[in-house]
Coordinates of C-alpha atoms in Angstrom, one line a residue:
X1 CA -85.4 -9.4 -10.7
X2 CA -88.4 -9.0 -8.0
X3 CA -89.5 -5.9 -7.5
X4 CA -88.4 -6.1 -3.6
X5 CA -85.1 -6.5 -4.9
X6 CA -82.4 -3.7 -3.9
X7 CA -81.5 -3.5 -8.0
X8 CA -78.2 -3.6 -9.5
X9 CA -76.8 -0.7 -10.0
X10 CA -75.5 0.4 -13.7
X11 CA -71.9 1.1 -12.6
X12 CA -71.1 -1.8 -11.2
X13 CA -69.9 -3.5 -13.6
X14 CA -70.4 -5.5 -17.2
X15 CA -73.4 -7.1 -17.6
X16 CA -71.5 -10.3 -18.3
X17 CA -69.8 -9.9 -15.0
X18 CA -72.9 -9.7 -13.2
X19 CA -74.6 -12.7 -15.0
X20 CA -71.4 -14.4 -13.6
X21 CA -71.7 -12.9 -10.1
X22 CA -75.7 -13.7 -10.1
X23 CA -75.3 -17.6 -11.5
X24 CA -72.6 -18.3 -8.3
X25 CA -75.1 -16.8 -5.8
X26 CA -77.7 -19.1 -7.1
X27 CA -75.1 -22.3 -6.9
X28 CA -74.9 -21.3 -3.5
X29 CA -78.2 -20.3 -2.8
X30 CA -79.0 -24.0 -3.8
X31 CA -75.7 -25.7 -2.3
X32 CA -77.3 -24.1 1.1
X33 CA -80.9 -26.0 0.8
X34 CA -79.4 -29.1 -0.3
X35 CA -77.1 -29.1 2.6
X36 CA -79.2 -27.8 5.2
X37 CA -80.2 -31.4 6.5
X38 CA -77.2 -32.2 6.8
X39 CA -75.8 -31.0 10.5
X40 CA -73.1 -34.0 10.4
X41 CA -71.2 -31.5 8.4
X42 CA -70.6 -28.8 11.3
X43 CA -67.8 -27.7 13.9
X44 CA -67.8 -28.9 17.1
X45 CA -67.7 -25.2 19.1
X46 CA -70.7 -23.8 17.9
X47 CA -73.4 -24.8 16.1
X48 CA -72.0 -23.5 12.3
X49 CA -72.8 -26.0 9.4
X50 CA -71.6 -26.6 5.9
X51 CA -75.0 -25.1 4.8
X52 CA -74.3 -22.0 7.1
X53 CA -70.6 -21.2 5.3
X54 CA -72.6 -21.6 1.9
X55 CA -75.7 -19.7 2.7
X56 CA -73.1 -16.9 4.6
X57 CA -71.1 -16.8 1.0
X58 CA -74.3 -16.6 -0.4
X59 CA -75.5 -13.7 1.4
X60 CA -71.8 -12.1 0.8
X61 CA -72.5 -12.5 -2.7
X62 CA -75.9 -11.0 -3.1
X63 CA -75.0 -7.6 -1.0
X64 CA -72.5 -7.7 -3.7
X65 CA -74.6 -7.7 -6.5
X66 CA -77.1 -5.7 -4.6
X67 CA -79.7 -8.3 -4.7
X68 CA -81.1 -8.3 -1.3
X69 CA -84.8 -8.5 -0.7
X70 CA -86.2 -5.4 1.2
X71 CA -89.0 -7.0 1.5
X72 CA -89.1 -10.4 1.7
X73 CA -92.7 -11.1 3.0
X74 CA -94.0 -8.5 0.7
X75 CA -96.6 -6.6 3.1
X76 CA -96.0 -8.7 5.9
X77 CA -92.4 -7.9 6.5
X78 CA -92.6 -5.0 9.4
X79 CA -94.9 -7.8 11.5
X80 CA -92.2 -10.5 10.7
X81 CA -89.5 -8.8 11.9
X82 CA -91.1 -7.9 15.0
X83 CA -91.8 -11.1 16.1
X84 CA -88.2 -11.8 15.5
X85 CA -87.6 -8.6 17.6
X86 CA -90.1 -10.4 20.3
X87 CA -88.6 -13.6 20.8
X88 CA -85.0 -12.4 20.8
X89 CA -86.1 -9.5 23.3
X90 CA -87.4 -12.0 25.9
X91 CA -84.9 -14.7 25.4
X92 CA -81.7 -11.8 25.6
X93 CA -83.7 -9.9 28.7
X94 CA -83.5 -13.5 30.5
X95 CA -80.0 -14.2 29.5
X96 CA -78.8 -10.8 31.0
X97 CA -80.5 -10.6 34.2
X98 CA -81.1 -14.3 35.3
X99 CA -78.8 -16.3 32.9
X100 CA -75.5 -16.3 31.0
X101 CA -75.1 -13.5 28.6
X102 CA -72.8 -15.1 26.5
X103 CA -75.0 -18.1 26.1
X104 CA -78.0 -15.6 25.7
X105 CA -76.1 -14.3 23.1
X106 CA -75.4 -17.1 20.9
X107 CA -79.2 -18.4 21.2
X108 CA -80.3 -14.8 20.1
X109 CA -77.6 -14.9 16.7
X110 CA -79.1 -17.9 16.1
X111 CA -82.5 -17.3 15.8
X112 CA -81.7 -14.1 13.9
X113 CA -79.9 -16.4 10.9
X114 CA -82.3 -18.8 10.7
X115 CA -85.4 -16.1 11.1
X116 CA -83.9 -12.8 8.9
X117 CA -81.1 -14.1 7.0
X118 CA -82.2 -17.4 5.4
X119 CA -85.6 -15.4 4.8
X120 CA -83.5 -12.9 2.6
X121 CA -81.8 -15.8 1.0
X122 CA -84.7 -18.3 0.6
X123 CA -87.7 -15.1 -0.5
X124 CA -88.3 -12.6 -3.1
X125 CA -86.8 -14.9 -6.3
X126 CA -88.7 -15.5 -9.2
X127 CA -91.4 -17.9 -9.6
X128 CA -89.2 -21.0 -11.4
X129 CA -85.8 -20.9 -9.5
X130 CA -87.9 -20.8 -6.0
X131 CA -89.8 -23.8 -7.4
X132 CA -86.2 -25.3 -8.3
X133 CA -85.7 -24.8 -4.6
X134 CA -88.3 -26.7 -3.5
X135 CA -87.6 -29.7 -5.8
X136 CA -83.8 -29.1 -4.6
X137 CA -85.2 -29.3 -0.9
X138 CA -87.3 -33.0 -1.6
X139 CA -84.3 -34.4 -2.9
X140 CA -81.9 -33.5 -0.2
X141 CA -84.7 -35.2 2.1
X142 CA -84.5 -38.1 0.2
X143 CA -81.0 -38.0 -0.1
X144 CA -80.2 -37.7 3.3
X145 CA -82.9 -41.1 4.2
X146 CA -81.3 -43.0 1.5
X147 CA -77.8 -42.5 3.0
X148 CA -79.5 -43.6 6.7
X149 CA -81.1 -46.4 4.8
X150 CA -78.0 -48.1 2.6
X151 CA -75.7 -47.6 6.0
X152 CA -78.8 -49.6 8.3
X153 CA -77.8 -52.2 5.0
X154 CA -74.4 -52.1 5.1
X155 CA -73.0 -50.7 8.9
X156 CA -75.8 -51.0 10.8
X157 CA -73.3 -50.8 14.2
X158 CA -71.8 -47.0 12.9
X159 CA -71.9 -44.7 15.8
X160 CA -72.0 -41.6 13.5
X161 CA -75.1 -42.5 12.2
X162 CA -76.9 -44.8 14.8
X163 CA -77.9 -44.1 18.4
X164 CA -76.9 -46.8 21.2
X165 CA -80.0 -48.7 21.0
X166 CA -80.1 -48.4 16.9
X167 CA -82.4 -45.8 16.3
X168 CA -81.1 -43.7 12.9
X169 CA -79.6 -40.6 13.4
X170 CA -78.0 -40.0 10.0
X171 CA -77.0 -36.8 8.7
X172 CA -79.3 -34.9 11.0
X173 CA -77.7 -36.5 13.9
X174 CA -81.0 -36.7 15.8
X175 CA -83.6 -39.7 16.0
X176 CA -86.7 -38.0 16.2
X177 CA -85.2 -34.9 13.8
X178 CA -84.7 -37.5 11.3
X179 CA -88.6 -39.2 11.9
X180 CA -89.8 -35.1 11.5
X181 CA -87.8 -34.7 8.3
X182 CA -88.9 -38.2 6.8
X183 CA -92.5 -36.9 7.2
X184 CA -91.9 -33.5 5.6
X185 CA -90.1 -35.7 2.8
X186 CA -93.2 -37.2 2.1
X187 CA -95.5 -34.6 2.0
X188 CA -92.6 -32.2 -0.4
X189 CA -92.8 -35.4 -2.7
X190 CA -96.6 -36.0 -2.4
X191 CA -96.8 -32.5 -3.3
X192 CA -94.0 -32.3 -6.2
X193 CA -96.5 -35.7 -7.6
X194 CA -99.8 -34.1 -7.0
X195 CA -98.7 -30.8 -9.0
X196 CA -97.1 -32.8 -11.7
X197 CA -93.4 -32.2 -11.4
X198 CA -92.5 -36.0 -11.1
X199 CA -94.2 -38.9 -12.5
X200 CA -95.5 -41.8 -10.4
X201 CA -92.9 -44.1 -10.7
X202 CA -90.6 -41.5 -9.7
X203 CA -93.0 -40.5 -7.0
X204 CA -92.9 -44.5 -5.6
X205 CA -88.9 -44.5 -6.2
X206 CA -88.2 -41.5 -4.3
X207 CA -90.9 -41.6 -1.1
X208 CA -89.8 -45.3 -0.6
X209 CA -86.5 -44.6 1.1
X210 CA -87.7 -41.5 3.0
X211 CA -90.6 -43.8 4.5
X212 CA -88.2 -46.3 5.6
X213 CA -85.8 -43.6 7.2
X214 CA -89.0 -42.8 9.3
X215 CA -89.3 -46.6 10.5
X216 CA -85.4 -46.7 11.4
X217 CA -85.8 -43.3 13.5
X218 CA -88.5 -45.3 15.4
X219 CA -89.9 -42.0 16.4
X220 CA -93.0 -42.0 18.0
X221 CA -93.2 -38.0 17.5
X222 CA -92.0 -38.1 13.5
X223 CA -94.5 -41.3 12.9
X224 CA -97.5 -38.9 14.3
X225 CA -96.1 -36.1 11.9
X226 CA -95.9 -37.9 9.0
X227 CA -99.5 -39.1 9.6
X228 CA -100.7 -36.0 9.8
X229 CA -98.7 -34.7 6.8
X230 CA -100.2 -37.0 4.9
X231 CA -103.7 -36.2 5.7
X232 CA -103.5 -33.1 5.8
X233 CA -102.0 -32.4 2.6
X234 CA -104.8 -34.6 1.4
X235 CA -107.5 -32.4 3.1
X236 CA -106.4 -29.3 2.3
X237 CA -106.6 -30.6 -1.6
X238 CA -109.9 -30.3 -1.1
X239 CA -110.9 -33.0 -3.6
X240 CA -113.7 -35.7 -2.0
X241 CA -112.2 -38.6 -4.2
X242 CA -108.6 -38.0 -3.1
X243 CA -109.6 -37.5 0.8
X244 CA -111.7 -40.9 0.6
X245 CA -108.5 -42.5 -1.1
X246 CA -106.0 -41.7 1.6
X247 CA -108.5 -42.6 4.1
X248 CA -108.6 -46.0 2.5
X249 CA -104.9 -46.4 2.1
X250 CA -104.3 -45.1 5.9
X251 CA -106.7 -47.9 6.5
X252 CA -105.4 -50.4 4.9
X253 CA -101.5 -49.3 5.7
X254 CA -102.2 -49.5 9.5
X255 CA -104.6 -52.6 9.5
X256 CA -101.5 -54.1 7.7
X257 CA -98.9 -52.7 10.3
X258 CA -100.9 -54.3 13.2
X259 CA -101.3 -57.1 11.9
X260 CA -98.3 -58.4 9.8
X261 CA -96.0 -55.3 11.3
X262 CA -93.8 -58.0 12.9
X263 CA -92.8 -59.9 9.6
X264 CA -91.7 -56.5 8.1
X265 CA -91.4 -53.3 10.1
X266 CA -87.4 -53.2 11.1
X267 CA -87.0 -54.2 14.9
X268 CA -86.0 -50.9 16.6
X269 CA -89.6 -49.3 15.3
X270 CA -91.1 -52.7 16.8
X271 CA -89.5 -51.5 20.2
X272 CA -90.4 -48.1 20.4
X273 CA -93.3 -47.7 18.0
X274 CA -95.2 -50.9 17.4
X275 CA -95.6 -51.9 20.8
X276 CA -97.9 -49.1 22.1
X277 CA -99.6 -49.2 18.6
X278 CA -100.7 -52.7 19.1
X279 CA -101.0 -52.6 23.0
X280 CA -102.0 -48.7 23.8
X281 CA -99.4 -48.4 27.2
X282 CA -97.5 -45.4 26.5
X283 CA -94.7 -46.8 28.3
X284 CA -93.7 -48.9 25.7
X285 CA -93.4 -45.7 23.4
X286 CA -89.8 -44.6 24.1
X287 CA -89.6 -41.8 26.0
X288 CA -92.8 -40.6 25.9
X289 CA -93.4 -41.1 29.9
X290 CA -90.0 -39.5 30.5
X291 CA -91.2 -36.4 28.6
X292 CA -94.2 -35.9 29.7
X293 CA -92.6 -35.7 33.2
X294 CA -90.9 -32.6 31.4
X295 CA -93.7 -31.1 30.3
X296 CA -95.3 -31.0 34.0
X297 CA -92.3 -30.2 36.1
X298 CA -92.0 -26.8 33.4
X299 CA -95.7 -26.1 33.9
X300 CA -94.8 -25.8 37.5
X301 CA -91.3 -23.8 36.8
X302 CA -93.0 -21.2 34.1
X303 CA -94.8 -20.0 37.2
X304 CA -91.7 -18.4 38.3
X305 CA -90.6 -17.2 34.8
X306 CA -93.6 -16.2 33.0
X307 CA -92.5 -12.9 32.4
X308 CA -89.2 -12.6 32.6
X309 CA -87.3 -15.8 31.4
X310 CA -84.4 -17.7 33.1
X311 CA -82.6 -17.7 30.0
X312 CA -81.5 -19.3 26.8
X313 CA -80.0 -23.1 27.8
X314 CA -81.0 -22.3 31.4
X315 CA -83.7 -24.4 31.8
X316 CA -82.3 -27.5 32.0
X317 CA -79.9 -26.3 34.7
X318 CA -82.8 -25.6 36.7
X319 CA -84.3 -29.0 36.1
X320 CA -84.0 -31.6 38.6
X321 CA -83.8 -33.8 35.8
X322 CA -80.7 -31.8 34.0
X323 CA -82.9 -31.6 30.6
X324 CA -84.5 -29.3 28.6
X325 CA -88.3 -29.8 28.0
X326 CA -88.9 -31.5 24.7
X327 CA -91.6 -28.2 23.8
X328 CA -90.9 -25.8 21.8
X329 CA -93.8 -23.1 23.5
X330 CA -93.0 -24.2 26.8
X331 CA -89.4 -24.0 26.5
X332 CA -89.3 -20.3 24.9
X333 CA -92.0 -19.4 27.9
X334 CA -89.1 -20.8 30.4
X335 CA -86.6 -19.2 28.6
X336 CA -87.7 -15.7 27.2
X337 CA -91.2 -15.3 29.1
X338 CA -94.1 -14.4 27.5
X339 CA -92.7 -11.6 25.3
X340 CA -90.7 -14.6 23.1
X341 CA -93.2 -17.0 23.0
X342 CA -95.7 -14.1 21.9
X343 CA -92.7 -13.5 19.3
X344 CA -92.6 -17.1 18.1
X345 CA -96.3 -17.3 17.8
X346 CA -96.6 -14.3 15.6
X347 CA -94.0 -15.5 13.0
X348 CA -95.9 -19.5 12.7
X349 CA -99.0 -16.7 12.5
X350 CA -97.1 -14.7 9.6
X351 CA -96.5 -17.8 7.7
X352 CA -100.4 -19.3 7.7
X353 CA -101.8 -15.6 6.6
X354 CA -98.9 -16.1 3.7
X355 CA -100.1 -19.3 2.6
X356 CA -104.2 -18.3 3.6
X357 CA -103.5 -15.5 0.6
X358 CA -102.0 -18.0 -1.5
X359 CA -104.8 -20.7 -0.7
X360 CA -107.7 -18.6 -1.7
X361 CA -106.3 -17.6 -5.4
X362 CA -107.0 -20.4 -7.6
X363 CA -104.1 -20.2 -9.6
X364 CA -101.2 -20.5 -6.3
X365 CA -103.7 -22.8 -4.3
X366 CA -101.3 -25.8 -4.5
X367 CA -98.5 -23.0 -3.0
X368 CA -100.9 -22.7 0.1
X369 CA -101.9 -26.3 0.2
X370 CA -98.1 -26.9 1.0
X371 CA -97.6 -24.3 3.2
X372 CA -100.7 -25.2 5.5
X373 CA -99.4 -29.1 5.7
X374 CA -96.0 -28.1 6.8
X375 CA -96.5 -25.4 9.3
X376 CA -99.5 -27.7 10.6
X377 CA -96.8 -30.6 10.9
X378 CA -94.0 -28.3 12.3
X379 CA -97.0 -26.7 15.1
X380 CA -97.6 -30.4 15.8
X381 CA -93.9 -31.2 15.8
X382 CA -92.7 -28.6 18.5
X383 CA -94.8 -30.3 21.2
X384 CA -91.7 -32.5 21.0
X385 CA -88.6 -30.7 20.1
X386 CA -86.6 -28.3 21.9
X387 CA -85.6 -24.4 20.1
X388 CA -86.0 -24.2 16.5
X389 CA -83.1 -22.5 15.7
X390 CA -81.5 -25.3 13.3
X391 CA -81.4 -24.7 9.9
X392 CA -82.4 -28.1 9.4
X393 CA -85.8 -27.0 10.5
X394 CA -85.8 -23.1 9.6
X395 CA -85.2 -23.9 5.9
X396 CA -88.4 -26.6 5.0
X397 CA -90.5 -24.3 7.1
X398 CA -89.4 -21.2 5.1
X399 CA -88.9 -22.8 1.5
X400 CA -93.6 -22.9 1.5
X401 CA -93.6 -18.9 2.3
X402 CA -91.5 -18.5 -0.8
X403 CA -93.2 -20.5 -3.0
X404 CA -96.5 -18.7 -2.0
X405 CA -95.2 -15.4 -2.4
X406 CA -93.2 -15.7 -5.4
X407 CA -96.6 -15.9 -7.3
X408 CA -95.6 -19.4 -8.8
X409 CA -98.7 -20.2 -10.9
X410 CA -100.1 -24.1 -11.6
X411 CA -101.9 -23.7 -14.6
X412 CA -101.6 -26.4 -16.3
X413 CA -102.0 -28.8 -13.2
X414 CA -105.1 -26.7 -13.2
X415 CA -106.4 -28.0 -16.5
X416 CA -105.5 -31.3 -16.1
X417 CA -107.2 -31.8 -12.7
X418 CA -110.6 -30.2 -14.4
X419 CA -110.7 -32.6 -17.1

């Protein structure tokens, strides 16, 4: 039991029975990251997923057994919740004076599961179960690719799981949310290999299908992620000799993609992604043109909204395009005004001073080295995704912060690298 942990009181029950009671919360707990890629498996009149009914049992389940963190960013709790205060504030203001309430309304509950509730399911457990959780979250990723993969194999023409023009939408149901997930994959199982939880043939067996899931997203966005992912996780190591090595490899990895890229790469990433590698015209890179359109025509709208918001899912109905911009900041500055992108700031703000504390103790550096690559992917990422609210996002972003402040310590990974 952490010692942020509401504790279980010594009349409820047998100690057997709340053994019982704490083993089916953790099922759950882990049931809920393993499925929380996984948005196929939702209803169709809200956004409400299989891995929302699990992590809402499993929430059920610890108030039952009194088990709820208080404090589930230790010190830094007060200042997380009131940037979730923030960006709800801004985004519900705009919703009631300039938007739909009931819209506003929805947006706001969504935010508030994916920002307070999965934090109290995700944070304050010990050391070993929140590593489990990690592990558990790499293999959903990979999971989730390898389905995309075996059905490009097998029914490459399935609706469900392809867009019109081939792109893979999987599980996730989005192209360029399955390209962002295949490059947080990669860096969770670069970062389960460089800590020594998996061996490297185990390493090559499970980044293999997750790197091919990014090439059938053919997602200009997710490629750019993953790249950075993958050097940044190798910077933030620290070590010269592993640096200069993925320098090398990058080197040699995207020499070989412009050169022999058209005998290998699969031919919806030679559409959208290959072609502006080789040539530079950012019109041959999907919908890159079309976005950035988005991005200037909300410049000129925020001037109007700036302080108080138009809304939540009001933005595109004031577009003469009929789209939301594809930008997280600019969106939430449309929407909620300053107040919720000041909100949204502050909580990407909360998680880097998590993993900065982690980072500087020797012992949890490797917690910190992962938490830097993925919020630095995800602060990279929103320049080219709409709100955040998914748990699909909210759960890799979260599952770093619990690994730093669960203390986990990598002492023998420790030893091995000084050697």
């Amino acid at each position: 039991m952490t010692p942020s942990a509401i504790p279980i009181s010594s009349h409820s029950g047998s100690p057997v029975r709340s053994t019982t009671s704490q083993e089916i919360e953790r099922l759950l707990v882990i049931a809920a990251v393993f499925l929380s890629p996984m948005t196929y498996l939702r209803t169709d009149i809200v956004f409400f997923t299989l891995s929302d009914l699990v992590a809402s049992a499993a929430f059920v389940v610890m108030i039952a057994n009194r088990r709820v963190p208080l404090r589930p960013f230790a010190d830094m709790t007060s200042f997380w919740l009131f940037s979730v205060l923030l960006l709800c504030s801004g985004l519900i203001a705009g919703s009631l004076l300039n938007g739909d309430p009931l819209t506003g309304a929805v947006g706001v509950i969504q935010y508030v599961f994916s920002f307070v509730c999965i934090p109290l399911l995700l944070l304050g457990r010990p050391a070993r179960e929140t590593m489990f959780l990690c592990k558990v979250m790499a293999f959903s990723l990979v999971f989730v690719m390898l389905h995309g993969v075996l059905y490009s194999v097998f029914s490459p023409d399935d609706a469900r799981f392809f867009s019109r023009n081939g792109r893979l939408t999987g599980l996730i149901e989005r192209e360029n949310g399955v390209g962002l997930l295949a490059g947080v994959g990669i860096v969770y199982v670069m970062w389960l290999y460089f800590i020594s939880q998996i061996s490297g043939i185990v390493f090559l067996a499970l980044v293999a299908p997750v790197a091919y899931g990014l090439l059938l997203s053919a997602s200009n966005s997710g490629f750019i992620v993953a790249v950075v992912g993958i050097f940044g996780i190798s910077f933030f190591h620290g070590s010269a000799k592993h640096i200069l090595a993925f320098i090398g490899i990058g080197a040699l990895a995207l020499a070989a993609l412009l050169l022999f890229g058209q005998y290998f790469l699969p031919e919806v990433f030679q559409e959208r992604v290959y072609g502006a590698l080789t040539t530079g015209d950012s019109s041959e890179a999907g919908t890159f043109d079309g976005r950035l359109l988005l991005i200037q025509e909300a410049i000129y709208l925020i001037d109007r909204s700036i302080w108080l918001g138009v809304g939540v899912d009001q933005h595109r109905l004031i577009s003469q395009y009929g789209a939301p911009v594809h930008n997280t900041y600019l969106l939430l500055l449309s929407e909620g005004g300053l107040v919720s992108l000041l909100g949204f700031v502050c909580l990407l703000l909360t998680l880097a001073f998590v993993g900065w504390r982690s980072f500087c103790n020797p012992e949890t550096r490797w917690s910190g080295v992962l938490m830097f690559t993925i919020l630095l992917m995800f602060a990279v990422a929103l320049n080219g995704v709409t709100h955040v609210y998914g748990r699909f996002l909210s759960v890799p972003l979260l599952l770093p912060a619990a690994i730093c402040l669960s203390g986990y310590r990598f002492r023998r990974h420790q030893k091995r690298e000084h050697r």
